[in-house]
């Protein structure tokens, strides 16, 4: 049986567009650091070991794409520098990072467990990514989701 997905074009796919921005390892590592409160270039370099030019390029891309913004700061007696803050567009990536973290914890953690966990500030309980349809039903199985053309879909010719 031919999958219905073959009937529409994918050249304008937003997953592909998102991965053009996020799909490189160091980009997600930079986002992890900023979400964890590490906002300064030198701190990111020291903590992650990202090569200087790679970090420069990833930060520039995230700023250019509106995921991060540069905020000036000056330590006493030092030159003006910038730190990186999440924009609303960047903050909206939080569920994506939580989902990647959960997947990594499940399949890739060391025997003693993962090095990072997330907890709800108010109650201290672990934070989890949850999928829910617009009617409020939790969606727990991939087979319970039906892919179908969206309003921007184009039929194949």
JSON list of C-alpha atoms in Angstrom, two decimals:
[
{"chain": "A", "resi": 1, "resn": "UNK", "atom": "CA", "xyz": [0.00, 0.00, 0.00]},
{"chain": "A", "resi": 2, "resn": "UNK", "atom": "CA", "xyz": [1.31, 3.44, -0.95]},
{"chain": "A", "resi": 3, "resn": "UNK", "atom": "CA", "xyz": [1.68, 5.85, 2.00]},
{"chain": "A", "resi": 4, "resn": "UNK", "atom": "CA", "xyz": [-0.55, 8.92, 1.66]},
{"chain": "A", "resi": 5, "resn": "UNK", "atom": "CA", "xyz": [2.43, 11.10, 2.59]},
{"chain": "A", "resi": 6, "resn": "UNK", "atom": "CA", "xyz": [3.84, 10.50, -0.89]},
{"chain": "A", "resi": 7, "resn": "UNK", "atom": "CA", "xyz": [0.99, 12.57, -2.33]},
{"chain": "A", "resi": 8, "resn": "UNK", "atom": "CA", "xyz": [2.31, 15.91, -1.02]},
{"chain": "A", "resi": 9, "resn": "UNK", "atom": "CA", "xyz": [5.55, 17.84, -1.40]},
{"chain": "A", "resi": 10, "resn": "UNK", "atom": "CA", "xyz": [8.03, 18.17, 1.44]},
{"chain": "A", "resi": 11, "resn": "UNK", "atom": "CA", "xyz": [10.30, 20.91, 0.10]},
{"chain": "A", "resi": 12, "resn": "UNK", "atom": "CA", "xyz": [8.63, 23.44, 2.45]},
{"chain": "A", "resi": 13, "resn": "UNK", "atom": "CA", "xyz": [8.71, 21.08, 5.48]},
{"chain": "A", "resi": 14, "resn": "UNK", "atom": "CA", "xyz": [9.13, 22.96, 8.75]},
{"chain": "A", "resi": 15, "resn": "UNK", "atom": "CA", "xyz": [10.95, 19.99, 10.33]},
{"chain": "A", "resi": 16, "resn": "UNK", "atom": "CA", "xyz": [13.61, 20.32, 7.63]},
{"chain": "A", "resi": 17, "resn": "UNK", "atom": "CA", "xyz": [13.76, 24.07, 8.13]},
{"chain": "A", "resi": 18, "resn": "UNK", "atom": "CA", "xyz": [14.11, 23.68, 11.92]},
{"chain": "A", "resi": 19, "resn": "UNK", "atom": "CA", "xyz": [16.86, 21.11, 11.53]},
{"chain": "A", "resi": 20, "resn": "UNK", "atom": "CA", "xyz": [18.73, 23.46, 9.19]},
{"chain": "A", "resi": 21, "resn": "UNK", "atom": "CA", "xyz": [19.10, 25.67, 12.29]},
{"chain": "A", "resi": 22, "resn": "UNK", "atom": "CA", "xyz": [19.27, 23.08, 15.09]},
{"chain": "A", "resi": 23, "resn": "UNK", "atom": "CA", "xyz": [20.55, 19.93, 13.41]},
{"chain": "A", "resi": 24, "resn": "UNK", "atom": "CA", "xyz": [24.21, 20.20, 14.33]},
{"chain": "A", "resi": 25, "resn": "UNK", "atom": "CA", "xyz": [25.50, 18.75, 17.62]},
{"chain": "A", "resi": 26, "resn": "UNK", "atom": "CA", "xyz": [27.17, 21.90, 18.90]},
{"chain": "A", "resi": 27, "resn": "UNK", "atom": "CA", "xyz": [24.06, 24.00, 18.35]},
{"chain": "A", "resi": 28, "resn": "UNK", "atom": "CA", "xyz": [22.04, 21.87, 20.75]},
{"chain": "A", "resi": 29, "resn": "UNK", "atom": "CA", "xyz": [24.94, 21.89, 23.24]},
{"chain": "A", "resi": 30, "resn": "UNK", "atom": "CA", "xyz": [25.00, 25.71, 23.11]},
{"chain": "A", "resi": 31, "resn": "UNK", "atom": "CA", "xyz": [21.24, 25.79, 23.74]},
{"chain": "A", "resi": 32, "resn": "UNK", "atom": "CA", "xyz": [21.66, 23.37, 26.66]},
{"chain": "A", "resi": 33, "resn": "UNK", "atom": "CA", "xyz": [24.22, 25.71, 28.20]},
{"chain": "A", "resi": 34, "resn": "UNK", "atom": "CA", "xyz": [22.11, 28.84, 27.77]},
{"chain": "A", "resi": 35, "resn": "UNK", "atom": "CA", "xyz": [19.08, 27.07, 29.25]},
{"chain": "A", "resi": 36, "resn": "UNK", "atom": "CA", "xyz": [21.31, 26.08, 32.18]},
{"chain": "A", "resi": 37, "resn": "UNK", "atom": "CA", "xyz": [22.31, 29.72, 32.76]},
{"chain": "A", "resi": 38, "resn": "UNK", "atom": "CA", "xyz": [25.73, 29.66, 31.04]},
{"chain": "A", "resi": 39, "resn": "UNK", "atom": "CA", "xyz": [25.51, 32.77, 28.85]},
{"chain": "A", "resi": 40, "resn": "UNK", "atom": "CA", "xyz": [29.05, 33.99, 28.27]},
{"chain": "A", "resi": 41, "resn": "UNK", "atom": "CA", "xyz": [31.30, 32.88, 25.43]},
{"chain": "A", "resi": 42, "resn": "UNK", "atom": "CA", "xyz": [34.35, 32.02, 27.55]},
{"chain": "A", "resi": 43, "resn": "UNK", "atom": "CA", "xyz": [32.24, 30.09, 30.06]},
{"chain": "A", "resi": 44, "resn": "UNK", "atom": "CA", "xyz": [30.65, 28.07, 27.24]},
{"chain": "A", "resi": 45, "resn": "UNK", "atom": "CA", "xyz": [34.07, 27.34, 25.70]},
{"chain": "A", "resi": 46, "resn": "UNK", "atom": "CA", "xyz": [35.53, 26.23, 29.01]},
{"chain": "A", "resi": 47, "resn": "UNK", "atom": "CA", "xyz": [32.54, 24.09, 29.99]},
{"chain": "A", "resi": 48, "resn": "UNK", "atom": "CA", "xyz": [31.96, 22.38, 26.64]},
{"chain": "A", "resi": 49, "resn": "UNK", "atom": "CA", "xyz": [35.30, 22.35, 24.84]},
{"chain": "A", "resi": 50, "resn": "UNK", "atom": "CA", "xyz": [33.66, 23.66, 21.67]},
{"chain": "A", "resi": 51, "resn": "UNK", "atom": "CA", "xyz": [36.35, 25.00, 19.34]},
{"chain": "A", "resi": 52, "resn": "UNK", "atom": "CA", "xyz": [36.38, 28.82, 19.38]},
{"chain": "A", "resi": 53, "resn": "UNK", "atom": "CA", "xyz": [35.41, 29.29, 15.72]},
{"chain": "A", "resi": 54, "resn": "UNK", "atom": "CA", "xyz": [32.66, 26.67, 15.91]},
{"chain": "A", "resi": 55, "resn": "UNK", "atom": "CA", "xyz": [31.17, 28.37, 18.98]},
{"chain": "A", "resi": 56, "resn": "UNK", "atom": "CA", "xyz": [31.42, 31.77, 17.28]},
{"chain": "A", "resi": 57, "resn": "UNK", "atom": "CA", "xyz": [29.59, 30.40, 14.23]},
{"chain": "A", "resi": 58, "resn": "UNK", "atom": "CA", "xyz": [26.87, 28.64, 16.22]},
{"chain": "A", "resi": 59, "resn": "UNK", "atom": "CA", "xyz": [26.17, 31.69, 18.36]},
{"chain": "A", "resi": 60, "resn": "UNK", "atom": "CA", "xyz": [26.05, 33.92, 15.29]},
{"chain": "A", "resi": 61, "resn": "UNK", "atom": "CA", "xyz": [23.57, 31.59, 13.60]},
{"chain": "A", "resi": 62, "resn": "UNK", "atom": "CA", "xyz": [21.35, 31.41, 16.68]},
{"chain": "A", "resi": 63, "resn": "UNK", "atom": "CA", "xyz": [21.38, 35.22, 16.95]},
{"chain": "A", "resi": 64, "resn": "UNK", "atom": "CA", "xyz": [20.73, 35.63, 13.21]},
{"chain": "A", "resi": 65, "resn": "UNK", "atom": "CA", "xyz": [17.80, 33.20, 13.43]},
{"chain": "A", "resi": 66, "resn": "UNK", "atom": "CA", "xyz": [16.32, 35.03, 16.43]},
{"chain": "A", "resi": 67, "resn": "UNK", "atom": "CA", "xyz": [16.81, 32.16, 18.90]},
{"chain": "A", "resi": 68, "resn": "UNK", "atom": "CA", "xyz": [19.31, 34.11, 21.01]},
{"chain": "A", "resi": 69, "resn": "UNK", "atom": "CA", "xyz": [19.97, 37.81, 21.49]},
{"chain": "A", "resi": 70, "resn": "UNK", "atom": "CA", "xyz": [23.22, 39.46, 22.48]},
{"chain": "A", "resi": 71, "resn": "UNK", "atom": "CA", "xyz": [23.24, 41.51, 25.68]},
{"chain": "A", "resi": 72, "resn": "UNK", "atom": "CA", "xyz": [26.21, 43.79, 26.42]},
{"chain": "A", "resi": 73, "resn": "UNK", "atom": "CA", "xyz": [28.06, 43.62, 29.72]},
{"chain": "A", "resi": 74, "resn": "UNK", "atom": "CA", "xyz": [31.34, 44.99, 31.03]},
{"chain": "A", "resi": 75, "resn": "UNK", "atom": "CA", "xyz": [33.37, 43.61, 33.91]},
{"chain": "A", "resi": 76, "resn": "UNK", "atom": "CA", "xyz": [35.15, 46.38, 35.88]},
{"chain": "A", "resi": 77, "resn": "UNK", "atom": "CA", "xyz": [38.26, 47.46, 33.97]},
{"chain": "A", "resi": 78, "resn": "UNK", "atom": "CA", "xyz": [37.53, 45.21, 30.99]},
{"chain": "A", "resi": 79, "resn": "UNK", "atom": "CA", "xyz": [36.27, 45.85, 27.48]},
{"chain": "A", "resi": 80, "resn": "UNK", "atom": "CA", "xyz": [32.60, 45.64, 26.51]},
{"chain": "A", "resi": 81, "resn": "UNK", "atom": "CA", "xyz": [31.54, 42.05, 25.85]},
{"chain": "A", "resi": 82, "resn": "UNK", "atom": "CA", "xyz": [28.26, 40.23, 25.17]},
{"chain": "A", "resi": 83, "resn": "UNK", "atom": "CA", "xyz": [26.37, 37.42, 26.75]},
{"chain": "A", "resi": 84, "resn": "UNK", "atom": "CA", "xyz": [23.64, 35.40, 25.07]},
{"chain": "A", "resi": 85, "resn": "UNK", "atom": "CA", "xyz": [20.03, 35.32, 26.21]},
{"chain": "A", "resi": 86, "resn": "UNK", "atom": "CA", "xyz": [17.12, 33.29, 24.92]},
{"chain": "A", "resi": 87, "resn": "UNK", "atom": "CA", "xyz": [14.44, 35.09, 22.96]},
{"chain": "A", "resi": 88, "resn": "UNK", "atom": "CA", "xyz": [10.81, 33.92, 23.00]},
{"chain": "A", "resi": 89, "resn": "UNK", "atom": "CA", "xyz": [11.66, 31.86, 19.93]},
{"chain": "A", "resi": 90, "resn": "UNK", "atom": "CA", "xyz": [14.53, 30.28, 21.86]},
{"chain": "A", "resi": 91, "resn": "UNK", "atom": "CA", "xyz": [12.46, 29.68, 24.99]},
{"chain": "A", "resi": 92, "resn": "UNK", "atom": "CA", "xyz": [9.95, 27.81, 22.83]},
{"chain": "A", "resi": 93, "resn": "UNK", "atom": "CA", "xyz": [12.68, 25.21, 22.21]},
{"chain": "A", "resi": 94, "resn": "UNK", "atom": "CA", "xyz": [12.58, 24.09, 25.86]},
{"chain": "A", "resi": 95, "resn": "UNK", "atom": "CA", "xyz": [10.16, 21.17, 25.24]},
{"chain": "A", "resi": 96, "resn": "UNK", "atom": "CA", "xyz": [12.42, 19.98, 22.41]},
{"chain": "A", "resi": 97, "resn": "UNK", "atom": "CA", "xyz": [15.45, 19.91, 24.71]},
{"chain": "A", "resi": 98, "resn": "UNK", "atom": "CA", "xyz": [13.47, 18.14, 27.45]},
{"chain": "A", "resi": 99, "resn": "UNK", "atom": "CA", "xyz": [12.37, 15.49, 24.92]},
{"chain": "A", "resi": 100, "resn": "UNK", "atom": "CA", "xyz": [15.97, 15.01, 23.72]},
{"chain": "A", "resi": 101, "resn": "UNK", "atom": "CA", "xyz": [17.13, 14.83, 27.35]},
{"chain": "A", "resi": 102, "resn": "UNK", "atom": "CA", "xyz": [14.52, 12.18, 28.18]},
{"chain": "A", "resi": 103, "resn": "UNK", "atom": "CA", "xyz": [15.48, 10.11, 25.13]},
{"chain": "A", "resi": 104, "resn": "UNK", "atom": "CA", "xyz": [19.17, 10.38, 26.00]},
{"chain": "A", "resi": 105, "resn": "UNK", "atom": "CA", "xyz": [18.50, 9.44, 29.63]},
{"chain": "A", "resi": 106, "resn": "UNK", "atom": "CA", "xyz": [16.56, 6.37, 28.51]},
{"chain": "A", "resi": 107, "resn": "UNK", "atom": "CA", "xyz": [19.03, 5.08, 25.93]},
{"chain": "A", "resi": 108, "resn": "UNK", "atom": "CA", "xyz": [22.43, 6.70, 26.45]},
{"chain": "A", "resi": 109, "resn": "UNK", "atom": "CA", "xyz": [22.99, 7.42, 30.16]},
{"chain": "A", "resi": 110, "resn": "UNK", "atom": "CA", "xyz": [25.92, 5.91, 32.03]},
{"chain": "A", "resi": 111, "resn": "UNK", "atom": "CA", "xyz": [25.08, 3.03, 34.41]},
{"chain": "A", "resi": 112, "resn": "UNK", "atom": "CA", "xyz": [25.07, 5.40, 37.40]},
{"chain": "A", "resi": 113, "resn": "UNK", "atom": "CA", "xyz": [22.49, 7.60, 35.67]},
{"chain": "A", "resi": 114, "resn": "UNK", "atom": "CA", "xyz": [22.33, 10.85, 33.72]},
{"chain": "A", "resi": 115, "resn": "UNK", "atom": "CA", "xyz": [24.43, 13.87, 34.74]},
{"chain": "A", "resi": 116, "resn": "UNK", "atom": "CA", "xyz": [21.51, 16.33, 34.51]},
{"chain": "A", "resi": 117, "resn": "UNK", "atom": "CA", "xyz": [17.93, 16.23, 35.66]},
{"chain": "A", "resi": 118, "resn": "UNK", "atom": "CA", "xyz": [15.13, 18.76, 35.50]},
{"chain": "A", "resi": 119, "resn": "UNK", "atom": "CA", "xyz": [12.68, 19.50, 38.30]},
{"chain": "A", "resi": 120, "resn": "UNK", "atom": "CA", "xyz": [9.63, 21.71, 38.64]},
{"chain": "A", "resi": 121, "resn": "UNK", "atom": "CA", "xyz": [10.66, 24.73, 40.71]},
{"chain": "A", "resi": 122, "resn": "UNK", "atom": "CA", "xyz": [7.39, 24.76, 42.71]},
{"chain": "A", "resi": 123, "resn": "UNK", "atom": "CA", "xyz": [7.14, 21.11, 43.79]},
{"chain": "A", "resi": 124, "resn": "UNK", "atom": "CA", "xyz": [10.54, 19.55, 42.96]},
{"chain": "A", "resi": 125, "resn": "UNK", "atom": "CA", "xyz": [9.09, 16.76, 40.84]},
{"chain": "A", "resi": 126, "resn": "UNK", "atom": "CA", "xyz": [10.81, 15.72, 37.58]},
{"chain": "A", "resi": 127, "resn": "UNK", "atom": "CA", "xyz": [9.78, 17.55, 34.41]},
{"chain": "A", "resi": 128, "resn": "UNK", "atom": "CA", "xyz": [8.69, 15.43, 31.45]},
{"chain": "A", "resi": 129, "resn": "UNK", "atom": "CA", "xyz": [7.76, 16.18, 27.86]},
{"chain": "A", "resi": 130, "resn": "UNK", "atom": "CA", "xyz": [4.11, 15.35, 27.18]},
{"chain": "A", "resi": 131, "resn": "UNK", "atom": "CA", "xyz": [2.25, 15.25, 23.89]},
{"chain": "A", "resi": 132, "resn": "UNK", "atom": "CA", "xyz": [-1.39, 16.26, 23.98]},
{"chain": "A", "resi": 133, "resn": "UNK", "atom": "CA", "xyz": [-3.92, 16.86, 21.22]},
{"chain": "A", "resi": 134, "resn": "UNK", "atom": "CA", "xyz": [-5.87, 20.12, 21.03]},
{"chain": "A", "resi": 135, "resn": "UNK", "atom": "CA", "xyz": [-8.85, 18.43, 22.73]},
{"chain": "A", "resi": 136, "resn": "UNK", "atom": "CA", "xyz": [-6.68, 17.68, 25.79]},
{"chain": "A", "resi": 137, "resn": "UNK", "atom": "CA", "xyz": [-6.03, 13.95, 25.27]},
{"chain": "A", "resi": 138, "resn": "UNK", "atom": "CA", "xyz": [-2.53, 12.69, 26.12]},
{"chain": "A", "resi": 139, "resn": "UNK", "atom": "CA", "xyz": [-0.91, 11.04, 23.10]},
{"chain": "A", "resi": 140, "resn": "UNK", "atom": "CA", "xyz": [1.43, 8.29, 24.29]},
{"chain": "A", "resi": 141, "resn": "UNK", "atom": "CA", "xyz": [1.91, 6.14, 21.19]},
{"chain": "A", "resi": 142, "resn": "UNK", "atom": "CA", "xyz": [3.31, 7.27, 17.84]},
{"chain": "A", "resi": 143, "resn": "UNK", "atom": "CA", "xyz": [0.76, 5.08, 16.06]},
{"chain": "A", "resi": 144, "resn": "UNK", "atom": "CA", "xyz": [-2.00, 7.18, 17.62]},
{"chain": "A", "resi": 145, "resn": "UNK", "atom": "CA", "xyz": [-0.90, 10.16, 15.51]},
{"chain": "A", "resi": 146, "resn": "UNK", "atom": "CA", "xyz": [-2.12, 10.53, 11.95]},
{"chain": "A", "resi": 147, "resn": "UNK", "atom": "CA", "xyz": [0.13, 12.56, 9.65]},
{"chain": "A", "resi": 148, "resn": "UNK", "atom": "CA", "xyz": [-1.87, 14.58, 7.16]},
{"chain": "A", "resi": 149, "resn": "UNK", "atom": "CA", "xyz": [-1.34, 17.57, 4.92]},
{"chain": "A", "resi": 150, "resn": "UNK", "atom": "CA", "xyz": [-1.34, 20.93, 6.68]},
{"chain": "A", "resi": 151, "resn": "UNK", "atom": "CA", "xyz": [-2.68, 24.21, 5.35]},
{"chain": "A", "resi": 152, "resn": "UNK", "atom": "CA", "xyz": [0.62, 24.91, 3.54]},
{"chain": "A", "resi": 153, "resn": "UNK", "atom": "CA", "xyz": [0.85, 21.49, 1.87]},
{"chain": "A", "resi": 154, "resn": "UNK", "atom": "CA", "xyz": [1.28, 21.27, -1.87]},
{"chain": "A", "resi": 155, "resn": "UNK", "atom": "CA", "xyz": [0.15, 18.25, -3.84]},
{"chain": "A", "resi": 156, "resn": "UNK", "atom": "CA", "xyz": [2.76, 16.45, -5.88]},
{"chain": "A", "resi": 157, "resn": "UNK", "atom": "CA", "xyz": [2.40, 16.90, -9.58]}
]
